[in-house]
């Protein structure tokens, strides 16, 4: 087992006053979508992981209705990632392709079949998706397949490739947009496409993506669940021991946080360069504060959540097939 280091966080975490109502709403929503059927989530696991508490920590200033919607999106993303573990562990490329094809078909208007598809269809019906949002969702789905192909081939990716793809596999662009919209920050598209702003979003995504690689290593990678791991990539690239690789990844996380601080310091001059008026400058400030809150809240949630440490108490049950492999069988046999 790897020793998880303590992670520094220069930003302060806050908790939404709507946390209890959001937890109640999200639990009802995932049950209605069929996500608590036991594969991959049971009700006990869901409660231990506290997916309902994620949004209230990462979007502490959002209004109740917006926060419910935001948390449903994030919870759906967690569910899809966890459900896809079935295909990674079994190296079931055909099943993984069918799973992703089903999600993509929902984007095209097809009727949903399984809980992941039902959740996506419900979210789409409650959202205003722009073409770029759909494109980012497709990138998220394709990143899952990229990991599956690597794992099926026993290939550990190059560290640079892995970092870039991890941004997609945690839907960095969509998370940043949810944060921006949650605080009503209307910013010019040309500013958002600026290289400095792009670097801000990339660094924002790298922090939780790389931290998950460490915190979830024993759960997902050391057990043979995937070869697509930043820890394994660094270990192979530098020829070092696992724990040393963990330290290098942790150092990279710290470097990304320092980079975020440096970029934030450049934003006033960038606002002047783009001729932002007072309202747009205020929006840019709110956006940056939202990203900072997101990062601080995500770390606190990760430290409190049992997503990667939950161990169900042994019980005597029937011999009904269960576990992650069941999900692969059910989806690939549709």
mmCIF file of C-alpha atoms in Angstrom:
data_model
loop_
_atom_site.group_PDB
_atom_site.id
_atom_site.type_symbol
_atom_site.label_atom_id
_atom_site.label_comp_id
_atom_site.label_asym_id
_atom_site.label_seq_id
_atom_site.Cartn_x
_atom_site.Cartn_y
_atom_site.Cartn_z
ATOM 1 C CA UNK A 1 0.000 0.000 0.000
ATOM 2 C CA UNK A 2 1.215 3.488 -0.797
ATOM 3 C CA UNK A 3 1.457 6.147 1.863
ATOM 4 C CA UNK A 4 -0.770 9.046 0.867
ATOM 5 C CA UNK A 5 1.018 12.340 1.553
ATOM 6 C CA UNK A 6 -0.608 15.351 3.114
ATOM 7 C CA UNK A 7 -1.665 17.811 0.448
ATOM 8 C CA UNK A 8 -1.150 21.529 0.917
ATOM 9 C CA UNK A 9 -3.981 23.797 -0.165
ATOM 10 C CA UNK A 10 -3.475 27.574 -0.308
ATOM 11 C CA UNK A 11 -7.204 28.222 -0.668
ATOM 12 C CA UNK A 12 -9.901 27.999 2.002
ATOM 13 C CA UNK A 13 -12.760 25.504 1.828
ATOM 14 C CA UNK A 14 -16.322 26.516 2.646
ATOM 15 C CA UNK A 15 -19.542 24.555 2.965
ATOM 16 C CA UNK A 16 -22.829 25.545 1.369
ATOM 17 C CA UNK A 17 -25.696 26.189 3.784
ATOM 18 C CA UNK A 18 -27.812 24.032 1.440
ATOM 19 C CA UNK A 19 -25.771 20.875 2.093
ATOM 20 C CA UNK A 20 -28.514 18.839 3.792
ATOM 21 C CA UNK A 21 -31.127 19.579 1.144
ATOM 22 C CA UNK A 22 -28.674 18.840 -1.669
ATOM 23 C CA UNK A 23 -27.694 15.526 -0.083
ATOM 24 C CA UNK A 24 -31.363 14.585 0.186
ATOM 25 C CA UNK A 25 -32.094 15.631 -3.393
ATOM 26 C CA UNK A 26 -29.117 13.855 -4.935
ATOM 27 C CA UNK A 27 -29.768 10.616 -3.079
ATOM 28 C CA UNK A 28 -33.342 10.613 -4.383
ATOM 29 C CA UNK A 29 -32.120 11.418 -7.890
ATOM 30 C CA UNK A 30 -29.562 8.599 -8.080
ATOM 31 C CA UNK A 31 -32.146 6.154 -6.750
ATOM 32 C CA UNK A 32 -34.666 7.306 -9.369
ATOM 33 C CA UNK A 33 -32.037 6.829 -12.083
ATOM 34 C CA UNK A 34 -31.393 3.255 -10.897
ATOM 35 C CA UNK A 35 -27.842 3.927 -9.729
ATOM 36 C CA UNK A 36 -28.234 2.244 -6.329
ATOM 37 C CA UNK A 37 -29.044 -1.221 -7.624
ATOM 38 C CA UNK A 38 -25.849 -2.681 -6.179
ATOM 39 C CA UNK A 39 -23.532 -2.602 -9.201
ATOM 40 C CA UNK A 40 -21.322 -0.667 -8.918
ATOM 41 C CA UNK A 41 -23.009 1.364 -6.146
ATOM 42 C CA UNK A 42 -24.915 0.146 -3.142
ATOM 43 C CA UNK A 43 -26.782 2.546 -0.888
ATOM 44 C CA UNK A 44 -24.202 1.954 1.860
ATOM 45 C CA UNK A 45 -21.323 2.755 -0.477
ATOM 46 C CA UNK A 46 -23.088 5.834 -1.812
ATOM 47 C CA UNK A 47 -23.587 7.171 1.718
ATOM 48 C CA UNK A 48 -20.000 6.396 2.739
ATOM 49 C CA UNK A 49 -18.612 8.130 -0.343
ATOM 50 C CA UNK A 50 -20.868 11.157 0.304
ATOM 51 C CA UNK A 51 -21.376 12.082 -3.322
ATOM 52 C CA UNK A 52 -24.208 14.313 -2.127
ATOM 53 C CA UNK A 53 -21.696 16.434 -0.234
ATOM 54 C CA UNK A 54 -19.386 17.078 -3.171
ATOM 55 C CA UNK A 55 -21.183 20.047 -4.727
ATOM 56 C CA UNK A 56 -21.851 21.830 -1.427
ATOM 57 C CA UNK A 57 -18.088 21.870 -0.816
ATOM 58 C CA UNK A 58 -16.959 22.704 -4.356
ATOM 59 C CA UNK A 59 -19.681 25.302 -5.084
ATOM 60 C CA UNK A 60 -20.332 26.837 -1.653
ATOM 61 C CA UNK A 61 -21.928 30.051 -2.958
ATOM 62 C CA UNK A 62 -24.345 28.539 -5.488
ATOM 63 C CA UNK A 63 -28.092 28.863 -4.942
ATOM 64 C CA UNK A 64 -30.056 25.783 -3.939
ATOM 65 C CA UNK A 65 -31.568 24.914 -7.316
ATOM 66 C CA UNK A 66 -28.336 25.530 -9.194
ATOM 67 C CA UNK A 67 -26.448 23.468 -6.631
ATOM 68 C CA UNK A 68 -28.827 20.524 -6.998
ATOM 69 C CA UNK A 69 -28.283 20.597 -10.752
ATOM 70 C CA UNK A 70 -24.504 20.952 -10.451
ATOM 71 C CA UNK A 71 -24.245 18.130 -7.943
ATOM 72 C CA UNK A 72 -26.297 15.828 -10.141
ATOM 73 C CA UNK A 73 -23.853 16.405 -12.991
ATOM 74 C CA UNK A 74 -20.844 15.653 -10.793
ATOM 75 C CA UNK A 75 -22.499 12.613 -9.231
ATOM 76 C CA UNK A 76 -23.369 11.257 -12.653
ATOM 77 C CA UNK A 77 -19.714 11.659 -13.652
ATOM 78 C CA UNK A 78 -18.590 9.716 -10.579
ATOM 79 C CA UNK A 79 -21.092 6.981 -11.380
ATOM 80 C CA UNK A 80 -19.956 6.640 -14.995
ATOM 81 C CA UNK A 81 -16.311 6.428 -13.910
ATOM 82 C CA UNK A 82 -17.043 3.818 -11.268
ATOM 83 C CA UNK A 83 -19.268 1.774 -13.584
ATOM 84 C CA UNK A 84 -16.524 1.777 -16.207
ATOM 85 C CA UNK A 85 -14.143 0.109 -13.737
ATOM 86 C CA UNK A 86 -15.917 -3.162 -14.588
ATOM 87 C CA UNK A 87 -14.501 -3.073 -18.102
ATOM 88 C CA UNK A 88 -11.044 -2.046 -16.926
ATOM 89 C CA UNK A 89 -10.772 -4.891 -14.429
ATOM 90 C CA UNK A 90 -12.014 -7.485 -16.905
ATOM 91 C CA UNK A 91 -10.142 -5.945 -19.889
ATOM 92 C CA UNK A 92 -13.505 -6.085 -21.664
ATOM 93 C CA UNK A 93 -12.887 -3.787 -24.633
ATOM 94 C CA UNK A 94 -16.061 -4.823 -26.446
ATOM 95 C CA UNK A 95 -18.179 -4.140 -23.379
ATOM 96 C CA UNK A 96 -16.505 -0.783 -22.800
ATOM 97 C CA UNK A 97 -17.106 0.265 -26.392
ATOM 98 C CA UNK A 98 -20.772 -0.703 -26.084
ATOM 99 C CA UNK A 99 -21.083 1.261 -22.842
ATOM 100 C CA UNK A 100 -19.560 4.398 -24.408
ATOM 101 C CA UNK A 101 -21.589 3.977 -27.603
ATOM 102 C CA UNK A 102 -24.744 3.921 -25.502
ATOM 103 C CA UNK A 103 -23.817 7.185 -23.793
ATOM 104 C CA UNK A 104 -22.994 8.827 -27.117
ATOM 105 C CA UNK A 105 -26.327 7.675 -28.519
ATOM 106 C CA UNK A 106 -28.100 9.544 -25.728
ATOM 107 C CA UNK A 107 -26.409 12.731 -26.940
ATOM 108 C CA UNK A 108 -28.019 12.018 -30.302
ATOM 109 C CA UNK A 109 -31.462 11.620 -28.776
ATOM 110 C CA UNK A 110 -31.722 7.840 -28.398
ATOM 111 C CA UNK A 111 -33.763 6.402 -25.535
ATOM 112 C CA UNK A 112 -31.664 5.569 -22.458
ATOM 113 C CA UNK A 113 -31.249 1.943 -21.402
ATOM 114 C CA UNK A 114 -29.057 1.701 -18.285
ATOM 115 C CA UNK A 115 -28.614 3.977 -15.231
ATOM 116 C CA UNK A 116 -25.648 5.851 -16.738
ATOM 117 C CA UNK A 117 -27.658 6.634 -19.863
ATOM 118 C CA UNK A 118 -30.791 7.497 -17.884
ATOM 119 C CA UNK A 119 -28.816 9.925 -15.746
ATOM 120 C CA UNK A 120 -27.321 11.604 -18.801
ATOM 121 C CA UNK A 121 -30.685 11.849 -20.560
ATOM 122 C CA UNK A 122 -32.244 13.404 -17.478
ATOM 123 C CA UNK A 123 -29.425 15.934 -17.121
ATOM 124 C CA UNK A 124 -29.620 16.881 -20.792
ATOM 125 C CA UNK A 125 -33.366 17.478 -20.446
ATOM 126 C CA UNK A 126 -32.655 19.926 -17.601
ATOM 127 C CA UNK A 127 -29.675 21.670 -19.207
ATOM 128 C CA UNK A 128 -28.895 23.950 -22.109
ATOM 129 C CA UNK A 129 -26.028 22.137 -23.787
ATOM 130 C CA UNK A 130 -23.958 24.104 -26.245
ATOM 131 C CA UNK A 131 -22.077 22.292 -29.037
ATOM 132 C CA UNK A 132 -18.815 22.624 -27.128
ATOM 133 C CA UNK A 133 -20.414 20.970 -24.076
ATOM 134 C CA UNK A 134 -21.409 17.945 -26.136
ATOM 135 C CA UNK A 135 -17.898 17.852 -27.588
ATOM 136 C CA UNK A 136 -16.391 17.829 -24.095
ATOM 137 C CA UNK A 137 -18.718 15.007 -23.064
ATOM 138 C CA UNK A 138 -17.527 12.996 -26.064
ATOM 139 C CA UNK A 139 -13.927 13.704 -25.008
ATOM 140 C CA UNK A 140 -14.792 12.389 -21.551
ATOM 141 C CA UNK A 141 -16.223 9.183 -23.036
ATOM 142 C CA UNK A 142 -13.287 8.718 -25.409
ATOM 143 C CA UNK A 143 -10.825 9.187 -22.543
ATOM 144 C CA UNK A 144 -12.451 6.244 -20.777
ATOM 145 C CA UNK A 145 -11.862 4.097 -23.861
ATOM 146 C CA UNK A 146 -8.280 5.355 -24.116
ATOM 147 C CA UNK A 147 -7.651 4.080 -20.596
ATOM 148 C CA UNK A 148 -9.329 0.767 -21.398
ATOM 149 C CA UNK A 149 -7.239 0.222 -24.522
ATOM 150 C CA UNK A 150 -4.039 0.963 -22.608
ATOM 151 C CA UNK A 151 -5.044 -1.377 -19.805
ATOM 152 C CA UNK A 152 -6.099 -4.184 -22.143
ATOM 153 C CA UNK A 153 -2.681 -3.929 -23.843
ATOM 154 C CA UNK A 154 -0.837 -3.761 -20.511
ATOM 155 C CA UNK A 155 0.586 -0.404 -21.578
ATOM 156 C CA UNK A 156 1.610 2.315 -19.145
ATOM 157 C CA UNK A 157 1.217 5.656 -20.973
ATOM 158 C CA UNK A 158 3.835 8.360 -21.264
ATOM 159 C CA UNK A 159 3.459 10.795 -18.321
ATOM 160 C CA UNK A 160 2.770 13.762 -20.603
ATOM 161 C CA UNK A 161 0.081 11.900 -22.528
ATOM 162 C CA UNK A 162 -1.466 10.698 -19.296
ATOM 163 C CA UNK A 163 -1.739 14.184 -17.790
ATOM 164 C CA UNK A 164 -3.411 15.505 -20.932
ATOM 165 C CA UNK A 165 -5.908 12.643 -21.102
ATOM 166 C CA UNK A 166 -6.686 12.793 -17.383
ATOM 167 C CA UNK A 167 -7.954 16.333 -17.915
ATOM 168 C CA UNK A 168 -10.505 14.834 -20.274
ATOM 169 C CA UNK A 169 -11.327 11.795 -18.161
ATOM 170 C CA UNK A 170 -12.365 14.012 -15.233
ATOM 171 C CA UNK A 171 -14.198 16.427 -17.566
ATOM 172 C CA UNK A 172 -12.073 19.431 -16.620
ATOM 173 C CA UNK A 173 -13.662 21.747 -19.177
ATOM 174 C CA UNK A 174 -17.190 20.995 -17.992
ATOM 175 C CA UNK A 175 -16.236 21.389 -14.323
ATOM 176 C CA UNK A 176 -14.643 24.763 -15.013
ATOM 177 C CA UNK A 177 -17.709 25.885 -16.953
ATOM 178 C CA UNK A 178 -20.065 24.778 -14.168
ATOM 179 C CA UNK A 179 -17.954 26.801 -11.739
ATOM 180 C CA UNK A 180 -18.053 29.853 -14.007
ATOM 181 C CA UNK A 181 -21.803 29.633 -14.603
ATOM 182 C CA UNK A 182 -22.523 29.063 -10.912
ATOM 183 C CA UNK A 183 -21.240 32.547 -10.090
ATOM 184 C CA UNK A 184 -22.729 34.251 -13.139
ATOM 185 C CA UNK A 185 -19.380 35.132 -14.684
ATOM 186 C CA UNK A 186 -20.108 36.164 -18.264
ATOM 187 C CA UNK A 187 -16.744 36.532 -19.965
ATOM 188 C CA UNK A 188 -15.762 37.173 -23.598
ATOM 189 C CA UNK A 189 -15.048 34.011 -25.558
ATOM 190 C CA UNK A 190 -11.797 35.466 -26.842
ATOM 191 C CA UNK A 191 -10.625 35.915 -23.263
ATOM 192 C CA UNK A 192 -11.554 32.344 -22.322
ATOM 193 C CA UNK A 193 -9.553 31.092 -25.320
ATOM 194 C CA UNK A 194 -6.484 33.108 -24.300
ATOM 195 C CA UNK A 195 -3.437 30.953 -23.553
ATOM 196 C CA UNK A 196 -3.207 32.264 -19.988
ATOM 197 C CA UNK A 197 -6.824 31.351 -19.264
ATOM 198 C CA UNK A 198 -6.316 27.976 -20.920
ATOM 199 C CA UNK A 199 -3.319 27.349 -18.669
ATOM 200 C CA UNK A 200 -5.466 28.271 -15.662
ATOM 201 C CA UNK A 201 -8.121 25.700 -16.576
ATOM 202 C CA UNK A 202 -5.526 23.021 -17.383
ATOM 203 C CA UNK A 203 -3.792 23.516 -14.041
ATOM 204 C CA UNK A 204 -7.145 23.561 -12.277
ATOM 205 C CA UNK A 205 -7.948 20.152 -13.780
ATOM 206 C CA UNK A 206 -4.528 18.652 -13.091
ATOM 207 C CA UNK A 207 -4.767 19.151 -9.326
ATOM 208 C CA UNK A 208 -7.734 16.828 -8.607
ATOM 209 C CA UNK A 209 -6.861 14.473 -11.472
ATOM 210 C CA UNK A 210 -3.351 13.812 -10.193
ATOM 211 C CA UNK A 211 -4.434 13.682 -6.559
ATOM 212 C CA UNK A 212 -6.972 11.012 -7.442
ATOM 213 C CA UNK A 213 -4.128 9.010 -8.973
ATOM 214 C CA UNK A 214 -2.490 8.887 -5.549
ATOM 215 C CA UNK A 215 -5.504 8.553 -3.279
ATOM 216 C CA UNK A 216 -7.101 5.906 -5.478
ATOM 217 C CA UNK A 217 -3.917 4.012 -6.355
ATOM 218 C CA UNK A 218 -4.418 1.047 -4.052
ATOM 219 C CA UNK A 219 -8.105 0.857 -4.917
ATOM 220 C CA UNK A 220 -7.845 1.043 -8.697
ATOM 221 C CA UNK A 221 -4.307 0.394 -9.845
ATOM 222 C CA UNK A 222 -2.381 -1.715 -7.358
ATOM 223 C CA UNK A 223 -5.149 -4.322 -7.608
ATOM 224 C CA UNK A 224 -4.722 -4.595 -11.360
ATOM 225 C CA UNK A 225 -7.678 -2.427 -12.249
ATOM 226 C CA UNK A 226 -5.764 -0.243 -14.683
ATOM 227 C CA UNK A 227 -2.304 0.425 -16.054
ATOM 228 C CA UNK A 228 -3.206 4.047 -16.783
ATOM 229 C CA UNK A 229 -1.817 5.630 -13.637
ATOM 230 C CA UNK A 230 0.323 8.704 -13.101
ATOM 231 C CA UNK A 231 2.132 6.863 -10.321
ATOM 232 C CA UNK A 232 2.951 3.923 -12.596
ATOM 233 C CA UNK A 233 3.889 6.259 -15.441
ATOM 234 C CA UNK A 234 6.341 8.205 -13.266
ATOM 235 C CA UNK A 235 7.687 4.990 -11.761
ATOM 236 C CA UNK A 236 8.385 3.567 -15.206
ATOM 237 C CA UNK A 237 9.709 6.827 -16.688
ATOM 238 C CA UNK A 238 12.169 7.502 -13.865
ATOM 239 C CA UNK A 239 12.844 3.897 -12.865
ATOM 240 C CA UNK A 240 12.021 4.603 -9.221
ATOM 241 C CA UNK A 241 10.134 2.885 -6.404
ATOM 242 C CA UNK A 242 6.380 3.299 -6.088
ATOM 243 C CA UNK A 243 6.496 5.540 -3.032
ATOM 244 C CA UNK A 244 9.059 7.790 -4.667
ATOM 245 C CA UNK A 245 6.787 8.031 -7.694
ATOM 246 C CA UNK A 246 3.950 9.063 -5.365
ATOM 247 C CA UNK A 247 6.160 11.852 -4.004
ATOM 248 C CA UNK A 248 6.970 13.064 -7.516
ATOM 249 C CA UNK A 249 3.280 13.191 -8.454
ATOM 250 C CA UNK A 250 2.543 15.046 -5.204
ATOM 251 C CA UNK A 251 5.277 17.548 -6.069
ATOM 252 C CA UNK A 252 3.655 18.056 -9.472
ATOM 253 C CA UNK A 253 0.326 18.791 -7.779
ATOM 254 C CA UNK A 254 2.026 21.397 -5.590
ATOM 255 C CA UNK A 255 3.658 22.906 -8.676
ATOM 256 C CA UNK A 256 0.278 23.174 -10.383
ATOM 257 C CA UNK A 257 -1.123 25.030 -7.374
ATOM 258 C CA UNK A 258 1.804 27.447 -7.464
ATOM 259 C CA UNK A 259 1.200 27.944 -11.171
ATOM 260 C CA UNK A 260 -2.441 28.757 -10.493
ATOM 261 C CA UNK A 261 -1.354 31.406 -7.996
ATOM 262 C CA UNK A 262 1.054 32.856 -10.526
ATOM 263 C CA UNK A 263 -1.600 32.950 -13.255
ATOM 264 C CA UNK A 264 -4.076 34.655 -10.948
ATOM 265 C CA UNK A 265 -1.494 37.371 -10.414
ATOM 266 C CA UNK A 266 -1.407 37.987 -14.182
ATOM 267 C CA UNK A 267 -5.165 38.365 -14.607
ATOM 268 C CA UNK A 268 -5.500 42.100 -13.784
ATOM 269 C CA UNK A 269 -3.147 42.996 -16.638
ATOM 270 C CA UNK A 270 -4.951 40.499 -18.876
ATOM 271 C CA UNK A 271 -8.272 42.155 -18.063
ATOM 272 C CA UNK A 272 -6.814 45.498 -19.070
ATOM 273 C CA UNK A 273 -5.388 44.032 -22.269
ATOM 274 C CA UNK A 274 -8.843 42.788 -23.277
ATOM 275 C CA UNK A 275 -10.518 46.017 -22.261
ATOM 276 C CA UNK A 276 -12.886 44.425 -19.748
ATOM 277 C CA UNK A 277 -15.367 46.794 -18.156
ATOM 278 C CA UNK A 278 -16.076 46.836 -14.424
ATOM 279 C CA UNK A 279 -18.804 44.194 -14.690
ATOM 280 C CA UNK A 280 -16.610 41.785 -16.653
ATOM 281 C CA UNK A 281 -13.698 42.339 -14.261
ATOM 282 C CA UNK A 282 -15.991 41.498 -11.364
ATOM 283 C CA UNK A 283 -17.105 38.371 -13.221
ATOM 284 C CA UNK A 284 -13.501 37.323 -13.798
ATOM 285 C CA UNK A 285 -12.819 37.771 -10.084
ATOM 286 C CA UNK A 286 -15.845 35.635 -9.175
ATOM 287 C CA UNK A 287 -14.741 32.950 -11.613
ATOM 288 C CA UNK A 288 -11.279 32.769 -10.097
ATOM 289 C CA UNK A 289 -12.735 32.625 -6.594
ATOM 290 C CA UNK A 290 -15.067 29.828 -7.738
ATOM 291 C CA UNK A 291 -12.114 27.796 -9.042
ATOM 292 C CA UNK A 292 -10.249 28.325 -5.777
ATOM 293 C CA UNK A 293 -13.280 27.245 -3.763
ATOM 294 C CA UNK A 294 -13.702 24.206 -6.009
ATOM 295 C CA UNK A 295 -10.126 23.061 -5.451
ATOM 296 C CA UNK A 296 -10.241 23.562 -1.697
ATOM 297 C CA UNK A 297 -13.633 21.891 -1.413
ATOM 298 C CA UNK A 298 -12.614 18.946 -3.580
ATOM 299 C CA UNK A 299 -9.598 18.260 -1.368
ATOM 300 C CA UNK A 300 -11.697 18.357 1.808
ATOM 301 C CA UNK A 301 -14.317 16.099 0.224
ATOM 302 C CA UNK A 302 -11.618 13.639 -0.884
ATOM 303 C CA UNK A 303 -10.183 13.518 2.619
ATOM 304 C CA UNK A 304 -13.608 12.840 4.127
ATOM 305 C CA UNK A 305 -15.056 10.541 1.461
ATOM 306 C CA UNK A 306 -14.770 6.769 1.706
ATOM 307 C CA UNK A 307 -14.987 6.362 -2.065
ATOM 308 C CA UNK A 308 -11.612 4.625 -2.238
ATOM 309 C CA UNK A 309 -11.593 3.051 1.233
ATOM 310 C CA UNK A 310 -15.095 1.684 1.707
ATOM 311 C CA UNK A 311 -15.205 -1.951 2.822
ATOM 312 C CA UNK A 312 -18.676 -3.441 3.184
ATOM 313 C CA UNK A 313 -19.316 -5.535 6.251
ATOM 314 C CA UNK A 314 -19.469 -9.228 5.312
ATOM 315 C CA UNK A 315 -23.031 -10.469 5.088
ATOM 316 C CA UNK A 316 -24.684 -13.766 4.242
ATOM 317 C CA UNK A 317 -26.601 -13.317 1.027
ATOM 318 C CA UNK A 318 -27.913 -15.413 -1.812
ATOM 319 C CA UNK A 319 -25.616 -16.466 -4.628
ATOM 320 C CA UNK A 320 -26.987 -13.869 -7.024
ATOM 321 C CA UNK A 321 -24.141 -12.615 -9.285
ATOM 322 C CA UNK A 322 -22.794 -9.306 -8.051
ATOM 323 C CA UNK A 323 -19.749 -7.064 -8.172
ATOM 324 C CA UNK A 324 -18.195 -4.952 -10.879
ATOM 325 C CA UNK A 325 -17.926 -7.842 -13.311
ATOM 326 C CA UNK A 326 -21.709 -8.111 -13.296
ATOM 327 C CA UNK A 327 -22.014 -4.597 -14.736
ATOM 328 C CA UNK A 328 -19.734 -5.534 -17.604
ATOM 329 C CA UNK A 329 -21.813 -8.605 -18.327
ATOM 330 C CA UNK A 330 -25.135 -6.791 -18.164
ATOM 331 C CA UNK A 331 -24.085 -3.902 -20.424
ATOM 332 C CA UNK A 332 -22.192 -5.971 -22.962
ATOM 333 C CA UNK A 333 -25.099 -8.411 -23.202
ATOM 334 C CA UNK A 334 -27.739 -5.758 -23.981
#
